[in-house]
């Protein structure tokens, strides 16, 4: 078996597996199995001009190689281009993109620096798996340094159609960088098709402008590899005695009988204000839910130094306060809003104890919370998943109640349908969903991606020479 090199912006600590999320555990598992190296940013910054040394540590048969970023690199590459340009544009929020040329330069510079550092660690025959939007140019940079290994890329977020994609600065260069990979993986078929349409459009433009000779021929493979979770591990967490005790405490202390739950990083893509508006509509359209239903929204902080995230936090605090002020009573709080990280075991218990799982992002690559909610349910008496049609998960989880998150009345009707759903229908839908979540679990995701990466017959990637 070839050695595997995983590259991602952040690297998980193998000694802290218990605290890591499902994805980090999934990657650590495969590295443990076949031996390998995980390379990325160590999460720290150093002052400008200070040497950014690479640090290499060994944990059984996993090598962890990390390096810091300079303050300016952090600003331009991470905060700037990755999170203030690519994240909003790829999630179709052009209004929130902050475009400046320094950020693009920083993005290019950090990817070059990572490539230089990583290239000293690569051996012939290693398979290289690069993750996510921070690192799109990494393969092209490695190729420039002479790397001929097979390199795959997986994008965790959506890929937009051409009408949105071209709003990203340097989009033609980014596309050419993607063509340097042997395998480009997306979450859904819709992303694959958006990528292909964007590529065709850029090719047509190059042809029209007489630059087609300089446009690379792509010899790699493009396919969807929908990410999943470790179903058994999550379900087991939801079934422990401790989880049971937590659910009982929830039921004893909350006067509400119907628990609706949402769990999302506090991100503007997750549709949180829209969700609160929908919950308000539930209380207005179906007043029998007043004093009965509670929405528990767990929204841990994330990327707080990006302005758009501070704005959404204020909006949410205002909205939940307003709903509680208007509808709440001395013994009933309609919205319980928690702006902290909650332990994973507690999440599993809360999912199991909730009648409705509300997963209503405006745009989402996949959304693992949807799958975790399904995995955590009691099969004999399961809750109902209400799922946005704009989450990648909706391509597969068709037995959920699929909604348009922008339409508060539609989501309110779906919540009511979920609350009223007879046991037989709940069980039928849940059994079908659980089967799907099982079939496409995290093991299936990584194994199918790596099989495709190892199997392809194109041996040389493309080296981009001309910037369009
Ligand atoms: C990106 C893409 C894609 C959340 N709050 C807490 C907590 N979480 C955990 C959830 C889940 C994970 O974080 C979030 O994963 P999602 O998939 O829902 O969303 P993103 O963070 O936006 O992830 C997404 C994913 O990458 C994988 O490819 O699905 O579309 O945007 O596991 O449970 N975990 C703990 N406390 C919390 O308060 N412990």
Short mmCIF file of C-alpha atoms and ligand atoms in Angstrom, two decimals:
data_model
loop_
_atom_site.label_atom_id
_atom_site.label_comp_id
_atom_site.label_asym_id
_atom_site.label_seq_id
_atom_site.Cartn_x
_atom_site.Cartn_y
_atom_site.Cartn_z
CA UNK A 1 0.00 0.00 0.00
CA UNK A 2 1.31 3.48 -0.82
CA UNK A 3 1.95 5.89 2.01
CA UNK A 4 -0.80 8.48 2.36
CA UNK A 5 -0.16 12.18 2.79
CA UNK A 6 -3.13 14.24 3.92
CA UNK A 7 -2.94 18.02 3.67
CA UNK A 8 -5.51 20.33 5.22
CA UNK A 9 -5.46 23.85 6.56
CA UNK A 10 -5.67 22.60 10.16
CA UNK A 11 -4.30 19.32 11.46
CA UNK A 12 -5.87 17.30 14.27
CA UNK A 13 -3.76 16.15 17.20
CA UNK A 14 -3.67 12.31 17.20
CA UNK A 15 -3.32 12.23 20.99
CA UNK A 16 -6.60 14.14 21.38
CA UNK A 17 -8.78 11.78 19.33
CA UNK A 18 -11.53 11.78 21.94
CA UNK A 19 -12.09 15.49 21.43
CA UNK A 20 -11.75 15.55 17.66
CA UNK A 21 -14.74 15.73 15.34
CA UNK A 22 -15.85 12.85 13.14
CA UNK A 23 -13.91 13.99 10.10
CA UNK A 24 -10.60 14.29 11.95
CA UNK A 25 -11.14 10.86 13.46
CA UNK A 26 -11.94 9.44 10.02
CA UNK A 27 -8.69 10.79 8.63
CA UNK A 28 -6.63 9.69 11.64
CA UNK A 29 -8.09 6.18 11.31
CA UNK A 30 -6.94 5.80 7.73
CA UNK A 31 -3.51 7.28 8.52
CA UNK A 32 -3.16 4.79 11.37
CA UNK A 33 -4.23 1.93 9.13
CA UNK A 34 -1.83 2.52 6.27
CA UNK A 35 0.74 4.79 7.89
CA UNK A 36 1.13 8.30 6.72
CA UNK A 37 1.72 11.95 7.15
CA UNK A 38 -0.63 14.84 7.92
CA UNK A 39 0.59 18.28 6.92
CA UNK A 40 -0.90 21.72 7.57
CA UNK A 41 -0.95 24.95 9.53
CA UNK A 42 -0.37 24.57 13.28
CA UNK A 43 -2.92 27.27 14.15
CA UNK A 44 -0.34 29.78 15.46
CA UNK A 45 1.11 32.93 13.96
CA UNK A 46 4.61 34.39 14.16
CA UNK A 47 5.68 37.98 13.64
CA UNK A 48 6.60 39.14 10.14
CA UNK A 49 10.17 38.19 9.30
CA UNK A 50 10.39 35.51 11.99
CA UNK A 51 11.24 32.08 10.55
CA UNK A 52 8.22 29.81 10.03
CA UNK A 53 9.84 26.51 10.95
CA UNK A 54 8.21 23.22 10.06
CA UNK A 55 7.75 20.93 13.07
CA UNK A 56 7.62 17.17 12.59
CA UNK A 57 6.42 14.76 15.29
CA UNK A 58 5.75 11.01 15.22
CA UNK A 59 2.72 9.31 16.81
CA UNK A 60 2.91 5.54 16.21
CA UNK A 61 2.87 5.32 12.45
CA UNK A 62 1.47 8.80 11.85
CA UNK A 63 3.80 11.70 11.16
CA UNK A 64 2.41 15.14 11.92
CA UNK A 65 4.12 18.02 10.12
CA UNK A 66 2.90 21.53 10.83
CA UNK A 67 4.07 25.07 10.43
CA UNK A 68 2.97 28.51 11.64
CA UNK A 69 1.84 31.40 9.44
CA UNK A 70 3.13 34.95 9.65
CA UNK A 71 0.59 37.50 10.90
CA UNK A 72 0.27 38.88 7.39
CA UNK A 73 -0.16 35.44 5.84
CA UNK A 74 -2.87 34.69 8.37
CA UNK A 75 -4.63 37.95 7.44
CA UNK A 76 -4.31 37.56 3.68
CA UNK A 77 -4.50 33.81 3.09
CA UNK A 78 -6.78 32.59 5.88
CA UNK A 79 -8.92 35.47 7.01
CA UNK A 80 -8.73 37.29 3.66
CA UNK A 81 -8.90 35.12 0.57
CA UNK A 82 -10.08 31.80 2.06
CA UNK A 83 -12.73 33.01 4.47
CA UNK A 84 -13.71 36.41 3.10
CA UNK A 85 -13.68 35.55 -0.62
CA UNK A 86 -13.82 31.84 -1.44
CA UNK A 87 -16.16 30.89 1.43
CA UNK A 88 -18.84 33.49 0.64
CA UNK A 89 -18.54 33.18 -3.17
CA UNK A 90 -18.72 29.39 -3.18
CA UNK A 91 -21.76 29.63 -0.87
CA UNK A 92 -23.41 32.05 -3.26
CA UNK A 93 -23.07 35.08 -0.94
CA UNK A 94 -21.42 37.51 -3.33
CA UNK A 95 -22.71 40.36 -1.16
CA UNK A 96 -20.43 39.20 1.68
CA UNK A 97 -17.24 38.76 -0.35
CA UNK A 98 -14.49 41.28 0.46
CA UNK A 99 -12.20 41.32 -2.53
CA UNK A 100 -8.70 42.79 -2.41
CA UNK A 101 -5.57 41.94 -4.32
CA UNK A 102 -3.34 41.58 -1.25
CA UNK A 103 -5.48 38.68 -0.12
CA UNK A 104 -5.03 36.87 -3.44
CA UNK A 105 -1.27 37.41 -3.22
CA UNK A 106 -1.24 36.03 0.33
CA UNK A 107 -3.23 32.99 -0.76
CA UNK A 108 -0.75 32.31 -3.54
CA UNK A 109 2.23 32.95 -1.24
CA UNK A 110 1.08 30.57 1.50
CA UNK A 111 0.29 27.81 -0.98
CA UNK A 112 3.76 28.24 -2.50
CA UNK A 113 5.33 28.12 0.97
CA UNK A 114 3.34 25.02 1.95
CA UNK A 115 4.37 23.34 -1.32
CA UNK A 116 8.06 24.09 -0.68
CA UNK A 117 7.87 22.73 2.87
CA UNK A 118 5.81 19.69 1.94
CA UNK A 119 7.94 18.77 -1.07
CA UNK A 120 10.87 17.98 1.24
CA UNK A 121 8.73 15.29 2.91
CA UNK A 122 7.24 13.57 -0.14
CA UNK A 123 8.57 10.21 -1.28
CA UNK A 124 7.99 8.62 -4.69
CA UNK A 125 4.80 6.53 -4.61
CA UNK A 126 3.11 8.56 -1.84
CA UNK A 127 -0.56 9.33 -2.51
CA UNK A 128 -1.36 12.94 -1.69
CA UNK A 129 -4.86 13.96 -0.59
CA UNK A 130 -5.44 17.71 -0.29
CA UNK A 131 -8.51 19.11 1.45
CA UNK A 132 -10.63 22.14 0.87
CA UNK A 133 -10.75 25.64 -0.49
CA UNK A 134 -7.73 26.98 1.38
CA UNK A 135 -5.41 24.81 -0.69
CA UNK A 136 -6.71 24.78 -4.27
CA UNK A 137 -3.33 25.84 -5.81
CA UNK A 138 -1.23 23.38 -3.80
CA UNK A 139 -1.00 20.64 -6.46
CA UNK A 140 -0.03 23.13 -9.16
CA UNK A 141 2.68 24.49 -6.87
CA UNK A 142 3.92 20.98 -6.10
CA UNK A 143 4.00 20.15 -9.81
CA UNK A 144 6.15 23.22 -10.42
CA UNK A 145 8.59 21.80 -7.89
CA UNK A 146 8.73 18.56 -9.86
CA UNK A 147 6.27 16.44 -7.85
CA UNK A 148 4.89 13.61 -10.02
CA UNK A 149 2.93 11.78 -7.32
CA UNK A 150 -0.78 11.22 -7.68
CA UNK A 151 -2.60 14.12 -6.04
CA UNK A 152 -6.29 14.28 -5.21
CA UNK A 153 -8.37 17.21 -4.02
CA UNK A 154 -11.62 17.13 -2.05
CA UNK A 155 -13.77 20.23 -1.73
CA UNK A 156 -15.85 20.19 1.46
CA UNK A 157 -17.97 23.19 0.44
CA UNK A 158 -20.25 23.59 -2.61
CA UNK A 159 -18.88 24.46 -6.04
CA UNK A 160 -20.94 27.23 -7.65
CA UNK A 161 -22.27 27.37 -11.19
CA UNK A 162 -20.48 29.58 -13.73
CA UNK A 163 -22.64 32.67 -13.17
CA UNK A 164 -21.41 32.80 -9.55
CA UNK A 165 -17.99 31.19 -9.98
CA UNK A 166 -16.72 33.97 -12.25
CA UNK A 167 -17.28 36.46 -9.41
CA UNK A 168 -14.25 34.98 -7.62
CA UNK A 169 -11.12 36.99 -8.36
CA UNK A 170 -8.54 34.98 -10.33
CA UNK A 171 -11.19 32.35 -11.07
CA UNK A 172 -9.48 31.27 -14.31
CA UNK A 173 -6.21 30.71 -12.45
CA UNK A 174 -8.04 28.79 -9.70
CA UNK A 175 -9.68 26.59 -12.32
CA UNK A 176 -6.34 25.89 -13.95
CA UNK A 177 -4.98 24.98 -10.52
CA UNK A 178 -7.79 22.46 -10.08
CA UNK A 179 -6.81 20.88 -13.38
CA UNK A 180 -3.38 20.05 -11.90
CA UNK A 181 -5.01 17.32 -9.79
CA UNK A 182 -5.38 13.69 -10.84
CA UNK A 183 -8.69 13.51 -8.99
CA UNK A 184 -11.08 16.29 -8.02
CA UNK A 185 -13.81 15.21 -5.61
CA UNK A 186 -16.97 17.09 -4.69
CA UNK A 187 -19.75 16.42 -2.20
CA UNK A 188 -22.63 16.06 -4.69
CA UNK A 189 -23.51 15.48 -8.33
CA UNK A 190 -24.79 19.05 -8.41
CA UNK A 191 -21.28 20.30 -7.53
CA UNK A 192 -19.73 18.09 -10.20
CA UNK A 193 -22.10 19.52 -12.76
CA UNK A 194 -21.44 23.12 -11.59
CA UNK A 195 -17.72 22.50 -11.89
CA UNK A 196 -18.08 21.05 -15.39
CA UNK A 197 -20.25 23.93 -16.55
CA UNK A 198 -17.83 26.50 -15.11
CA UNK A 199 -14.91 24.74 -16.78
CA UNK A 200 -16.71 24.61 -20.13
CA UNK A 201 -17.52 28.28 -19.91
CA UNK A 202 -13.90 29.24 -19.21
CA UNK A 203 -12.71 26.99 -22.04
CA UNK A 204 -15.21 28.61 -24.41
CA UNK A 205 -14.02 32.05 -23.34
CA UNK A 206 -10.36 31.11 -23.90
CA UNK A 207 -11.26 29.74 -27.34
CA UNK A 208 -13.22 32.85 -28.20
CA UNK A 209 -10.31 35.06 -27.21
CA UNK A 210 -7.79 32.95 -29.13
CA UNK A 211 -6.06 31.73 -25.98
CA UNK A 212 -7.25 28.17 -26.14
CA UNK A 213 -3.77 26.88 -27.03
CA UNK A 214 -2.65 27.88 -23.55
CA UNK A 215 -5.61 26.20 -21.85
CA UNK A 216 -4.59 22.95 -20.16
CA UNK A 217 -5.93 19.61 -21.13
CA UNK A 218 -7.36 17.89 -18.08
CA UNK A 219 -6.40 14.25 -17.78
CA UNK A 220 -7.77 13.73 -14.27
CA UNK A 221 -11.09 12.50 -12.96
CA UNK A 222 -13.96 14.47 -11.45
CA UNK A 223 -16.56 12.75 -9.28
CA UNK A 224 -18.85 13.09 -6.27
CA UNK A 225 -17.79 11.50 -2.96
CA UNK A 226 -20.49 12.46 -0.45
CA UNK A 227 -18.94 12.63 3.00
CA UNK A 228 -20.48 10.70 5.89
CA UNK A 229 -20.03 10.03 9.60
CA UNK A 230 -18.97 7.13 11.79
CA UNK A 231 -22.56 6.01 12.35
CA UNK A 232 -21.89 3.34 14.97
CA UNK A 233 -19.67 5.58 17.09
CA UNK A 234 -22.20 8.40 17.08
CA UNK A 235 -25.17 6.11 17.74
CA UNK A 236 -23.29 4.49 20.61
CA UNK A 237 -22.65 7.90 22.17
CA UNK A 238 -26.38 8.64 22.03
CA UNK A 239 -27.24 5.33 23.76
CA UNK A 240 -24.99 5.48 26.84
CA UNK A 241 -26.49 5.61 30.32
CA UNK A 242 -25.09 9.07 30.69
CA UNK A 243 -26.90 10.16 27.52
CA UNK A 244 -30.09 8.62 28.85
CA UNK A 245 -29.69 10.56 32.10
CA UNK A 246 -29.12 13.77 30.14
CA UNK A 247 -32.30 13.23 28.13
CA UNK A 248 -34.28 12.65 31.32
CA UNK A 249 -32.86 15.81 32.85
CA UNK A 250 -33.85 17.72 29.73
CA UNK A 251 -37.40 16.43 29.97
CA UNK A 252 -37.66 17.04 33.68
CA UNK A 253 -36.31 20.56 33.70
CA UNK A 254 -37.83 21.89 30.51
CA UNK A 255 -41.53 22.57 30.77
CA UNK A 256 -41.79 22.13 27.01
CA UNK A 257 -42.87 18.72 25.73
CA UNK A 258 -41.68 19.13 22.15
CA UNK A 259 -37.97 19.65 21.63
CA UNK A 260 -36.73 21.02 18.32
CA UNK A 261 -32.96 21.17 17.90
CA UNK A 262 -30.51 22.96 15.64
CA UNK A 263 -26.71 22.65 15.87
CA UNK A 264 -24.51 24.75 13.62
CA UNK A 265 -21.33 26.78 13.74
CA UNK A 266 -22.56 30.37 13.93
CA UNK A 267 -22.12 30.97 10.21
CA UNK A 268 -24.22 33.04 7.82
CA UNK A 269 -24.51 30.06 5.48
CA UNK A 270 -26.46 28.06 8.06
CA UNK A 271 -29.69 30.06 7.74
CA UNK A 272 -30.05 30.80 11.46
CA UNK A 273 -32.08 34.05 11.30
CA UNK A 274 -34.35 32.38 8.74
CA UNK A 275 -34.70 29.42 11.11
CA UNK A 276 -35.77 31.65 14.00
CA UNK A 277 -38.26 33.37 11.70
CA UNK A 278 -39.67 29.93 10.80
CA UNK A 279 -39.96 28.98 14.46
CA UNK A 280 -41.82 32.21 15.15
CA UNK A 281 -44.19 31.32 12.26
CA UNK A 282 -44.73 27.89 13.83
CA UNK A 283 -45.89 29.60 17.02
CA UNK A 284 -48.12 31.98 15.06
CA UNK A 285 -49.61 29.54 12.55
CA UNK A 286 -50.03 26.69 15.05
CA UNK A 287 -50.52 28.39 18.44
CA UNK A 288 -51.09 25.02 20.11
CA UNK A 289 -47.27 24.83 20.14
CA UNK A 290 -47.03 27.81 22.48
CA UNK A 291 -45.91 26.68 25.93
CA UNK A 292 -45.28 23.27 24.38
CA UNK A 293 -42.46 23.52 21.85
CA UNK A 294 -38.92 24.79 22.40
CA UNK A 295 -36.21 25.43 19.83
CA UNK A 296 -32.78 24.68 21.25
CA UNK A 297 -30.22 26.31 18.99
CA UNK A 298 -26.60 25.47 19.69
CA UNK A 299 -24.36 27.78 17.67
CA UNK A 300 -20.71 27.77 18.77
CA UNK A 301 -18.62 30.79 17.74
CA UNK A 302 -16.44 30.59 14.67
CA UNK A 303 -14.26 33.04 12.64
CA UNK A 304 -15.16 35.87 14.97
CA UNK A 305 -12.64 38.24 13.44
CA UNK A 306 -14.58 38.33 10.15
CA UNK A 307 -17.16 41.17 10.32
CA UNK A 308 -20.02 39.23 8.77
CA UNK A 309 -19.82 36.75 11.68
CA UNK A 310 -20.13 39.46 14.33
CA UNK A 311 -23.17 40.83 12.44
CA UNK A 312 -24.94 37.49 12.39
CA UNK A 313 -24.27 37.00 16.10
CA UNK A 314 -25.95 40.30 16.94
CA UNK A 315 -28.86 39.54 14.65
CA UNK A 316 -29.45 36.17 16.29
CA UNK A 317 -29.21 37.49 19.83
CA UNK A 318 -31.73 40.19 18.93
CA UNK A 319 -34.12 37.74 17.29
CA UNK A 320 -34.08 35.11 20.00
CA UNK A 321 -34.55 37.83 22.64
CA UNK A 322 -37.49 39.24 20.69
CA UNK A 323 -39.22 35.85 20.31
CA UNK A 324 -38.70 35.03 23.99
CA UNK A 325 -39.95 38.48 25.02
CA UNK A 326 -43.05 38.25 22.87
CA UNK A 327 -44.07 34.62 23.35
CA UNK A 328 -42.27 33.39 26.47
CA UNK A 329 -43.89 32.87 29.82
CA UNK A 330 -42.59 32.50 33.37
CA UNK A 331 -42.46 28.73 32.88
CA UNK A 332 -41.63 28.51 29.17
CA UNK A 333 -38.69 29.84 27.15
CA UNK A 334 -39.42 29.33 23.45
CA UNK A 335 -35.83 29.72 22.17
CA UNK A 336 -32.86 28.38 24.07
CA UNK A 337 -29.83 29.80 22.36
CA UNK A 338 -26.40 28.51 23.32
CA UNK A 339 -23.39 30.30 21.87
CA UNK A 340 -20.75 27.88 23.15
CA UNK A 341 -19.14 24.62 22.12
CA UNK A 342 -21.07 21.74 23.64
CA UNK A 343 -19.32 18.35 24.22
CA UNK A 344 -20.01 15.83 21.46
CA UNK A 345 -21.60 13.34 23.91
CA UNK A 346 -24.07 16.01 25.00
CA UNK A 347 -24.95 16.75 21.38
CA UNK A 348 -25.63 13.06 20.74
CA UNK A 349 -27.96 12.93 23.76
CA UNK A 350 -29.74 16.15 22.80
CA UNK A 351 -30.28 14.85 19.26
CA UNK A 352 -31.80 11.66 20.63
CA UNK A 353 -34.01 13.56 23.04
CA UNK A 354 -35.36 15.93 20.35
CA UNK A 355 -38.52 15.35 18.35
CA UNK A 356 -37.41 17.45 15.41
CA UNK A 357 -33.93 17.99 13.96
CA UNK A 358 -33.89 21.29 12.13
CA UNK A 359 -31.11 21.49 9.54
CA UNK A 360 -31.89 24.44 7.32
CA UNK A 361 -28.71 25.96 5.82
CA UNK A 362 -29.06 28.38 2.91
CA UNK A 363 -26.17 26.55 1.29
CA UNK A 364 -24.01 23.71 2.61
CA UNK A 365 -21.51 21.32 1.04
CA UNK A 366 -23.00 18.31 2.82
CA UNK A 367 -23.99 18.98 6.48
CA UNK A 368 -22.93 16.28 8.88
CA UNK A 369 -25.36 17.38 11.58
CA UNK A 370 -28.21 15.98 9.45
CA UNK A 371 -26.52 12.57 9.43
CA UNK A 372 -25.65 12.73 13.14
CA UNK A 373 -29.27 13.52 14.00
CA UNK A 374 -30.44 10.43 12.11
CA UNK A 375 -27.73 8.22 13.68
CA UNK A 376 -28.61 9.34 17.23
CA UNK A 377 -32.33 8.48 17.10
CA UNK A 378 -34.06 5.71 18.98
CA UNK A 379 -35.20 3.41 16.15
CA UNK A 380 -38.32 2.46 18.06
CA UNK A 381 -39.41 6.06 18.54
CA UNK A 382 -37.39 8.30 16.22
CA UNK A 383 -37.56 12.04 15.69
CA UNK A 384 -38.05 13.69 12.31
CA UNK A 385 -35.39 15.44 10.23
CA UNK A 386 -36.40 18.70 8.54
CA UNK A 387 -33.73 19.36 5.91
CA UNK A 388 -32.93 22.24 3.59
CA UNK A 389 -32.97 21.43 -0.10
CA UNK A 390 -29.76 23.48 -0.35
CA UNK A 391 -27.71 21.18 1.88
CA UNK A 392 -25.65 18.64 -0.05
CA UNK A 393 -27.19 16.01 2.24
CA UNK A 394 -30.59 16.57 0.59
CA UNK A 395 -29.35 14.88 -2.60
CA UNK A 396 -29.32 11.59 -0.70
CA UNK A 397 -31.53 11.97 2.40
CA UNK A 398 -34.79 12.20 0.46
CA UNK A 399 -36.95 10.71 3.23
CA UNK A 400 -36.39 13.81 5.37
CA UNK A 401 -38.96 16.59 5.15
CA UNK A 402 -37.21 18.66 2.49
CA UNK A 403 -37.81 22.41 2.73
CA UNK A 404 -36.88 25.75 1.23
CA UNK A 405 -35.12 27.52 4.15
CA UNK A 406 -35.93 30.96 2.73
CA UNK A 407 -39.68 30.33 3.11
CA UNK A 408 -40.61 30.59 6.83
CA UNK A 409 -44.17 29.36 6.30
CA UNK A 410 -43.02 26.27 4.43
CA UNK A 411 -40.53 25.43 7.17
CA UNK A 412 -43.17 26.07 9.85
CA UNK A 413 -45.59 23.69 8.08
CA UNK A 414 -42.83 21.05 7.89
CA UNK A 415 -42.09 21.44 11.63
CA UNK A 416 -45.78 21.01 12.37
CA UNK A 417 -45.94 17.95 10.09
CA UNK A 418 -42.94 16.54 11.97
CA UNK A 419 -44.51 17.20 15.38
CA UNK A 420 -47.75 15.52 14.33
CA UNK A 421 -46.23 12.65 12.34
CA UNK A 422 -47.61 9.24 13.37
CA UNK A 423 -45.12 6.75 14.83
CA UNK A 424 -45.37 4.35 11.86
CA UNK A 425 -44.39 7.05 9.37
CA UNK A 426 -41.59 8.30 11.61
CA UNK A 427 -40.18 4.80 11.83
CA UNK A 428 -40.48 4.20 8.13
CA UNK A 429 -38.74 7.45 7.19
CA UNK A 430 -36.08 7.00 9.83
CA UNK A 431 -35.26 3.41 8.80
CA UNK A 432 -34.78 4.55 5.21
CA UNK A 433 -32.61 7.49 6.28
CA UNK A 434 -30.51 5.37 8.61
CA UNK A 435 -29.83 2.93 5.80
CA UNK A 436 -28.63 5.77 3.60
CA UNK A 437 -26.44 7.25 6.35
CA UNK A 438 -24.94 3.78 6.93
CA UNK A 439 -24.33 3.16 3.25
CA UNK A 440 -22.42 6.39 2.74
CA UNK A 441 -20.52 6.59 5.99
CA UNK A 442 -17.11 8.16 6.57
CA UNK A 443 -15.32 4.90 5.79
CA UNK A 444 -17.09 4.60 2.45
CA UNK A 445 -16.19 8.22 1.69
CA UNK A 446 -12.48 7.92 2.34
CA UNK A 447 -12.13 4.46 0.81
CA UNK A 448 -13.93 5.35 -2.39
CA UNK A 449 -11.91 8.56 -2.74
CA UNK A 450 -8.60 6.81 -2.13
CA UNK A 451 -9.49 3.91 -4.43
CA UNK A 452 -10.24 6.40 -7.21
CA UNK A 453 -7.02 8.28 -6.47
CA UNK A 454 -4.91 5.14 -6.45
CA UNK A 455 -6.59 3.61 -9.48
CA UNK A 456 -6.51 6.38 -12.05
CA UNK A 457 -4.26 5.74 -14.98
CA UNK A 458 -3.20 9.29 -15.73
CA UNK A 459 0.31 9.45 -14.30
CA UNK A 460 1.22 13.04 -14.94
CA UNK A 461 -0.77 15.98 -13.78
CA UNK A 462 -0.85 19.19 -15.73
CA UNK A 463 1.64 21.96 -14.99
CA UNK A 464 -0.01 25.36 -15.37
CA UNK A 465 2.36 27.69 -17.15
CA UNK A 466 0.29 30.54 -18.44
CA UNK A 467 -2.06 32.55 -16.29
CA UNK A 468 -5.24 33.38 -18.14
C1 LIG B 1 -17.85 21.76 6.38
C2 LIG B 1 -18.91 22.03 5.30
C3 LIG B 1 -19.47 19.59 5.29
C4 LIG B 1 -21.17 21.70 15.75
N1 LIG B 1 -21.35 22.36 16.91
C5 LIG B 1 -20.69 21.65 17.85
C6 LIG B 1 -20.09 20.55 17.23
N2 LIG B 1 -20.40 20.61 15.94
C7 LIG B 1 -20.01 19.58 14.95
C8 LIG B 1 -21.21 18.89 14.36
C9 LIG B 1 -20.62 18.36 13.07
C10 LIG B 1 -19.59 19.43 12.71
O1 LIG B 1 -19.31 20.17 13.89
C11 LIG B 1 -20.14 20.41 11.69
O2 LIG B 1 -20.15 19.80 10.44
P1 LIG B 1 -21.11 20.30 9.27
O3 LIG B 1 -20.99 19.33 8.16
O4 LIG B 1 -22.50 20.41 9.79
O5 LIG B 1 -20.66 21.78 8.87
P2 LIG B 1 -19.26 22.62 8.67
O6 LIG B 1 -18.57 22.85 9.95
O7 LIG B 1 -19.67 23.86 7.95
O8 LIG B 1 -18.35 21.70 7.73
C12 LIG B 1 -20.03 21.01 5.40
C13 LIG B 1 -18.32 19.40 6.26
O9 LIG B 1 -17.33 20.43 6.11
C14 LIG B 1 -17.63 18.04 6.04
O10 LIG B 1 -17.21 17.89 4.71
O11 LIG B 1 -20.50 18.67 5.59
O12 LIG B 1 -20.98 21.23 4.37
O13 LIG B 1 -19.42 23.36 5.43
O14 LIG B 1 -19.94 17.16 13.28
O15 LIG B 1 -21.69 17.92 15.25
N3 LIG B 1 -19.37 19.63 17.89
C15 LIG B 1 -19.22 19.81 19.24
N4 LIG B 1 -19.77 20.87 19.89
C16 LIG B 1 -20.50 21.81 19.25
O16 LIG B 1 -20.98 22.77 19.89
N5 LIG B 1 -18.53 18.90 19.93
#
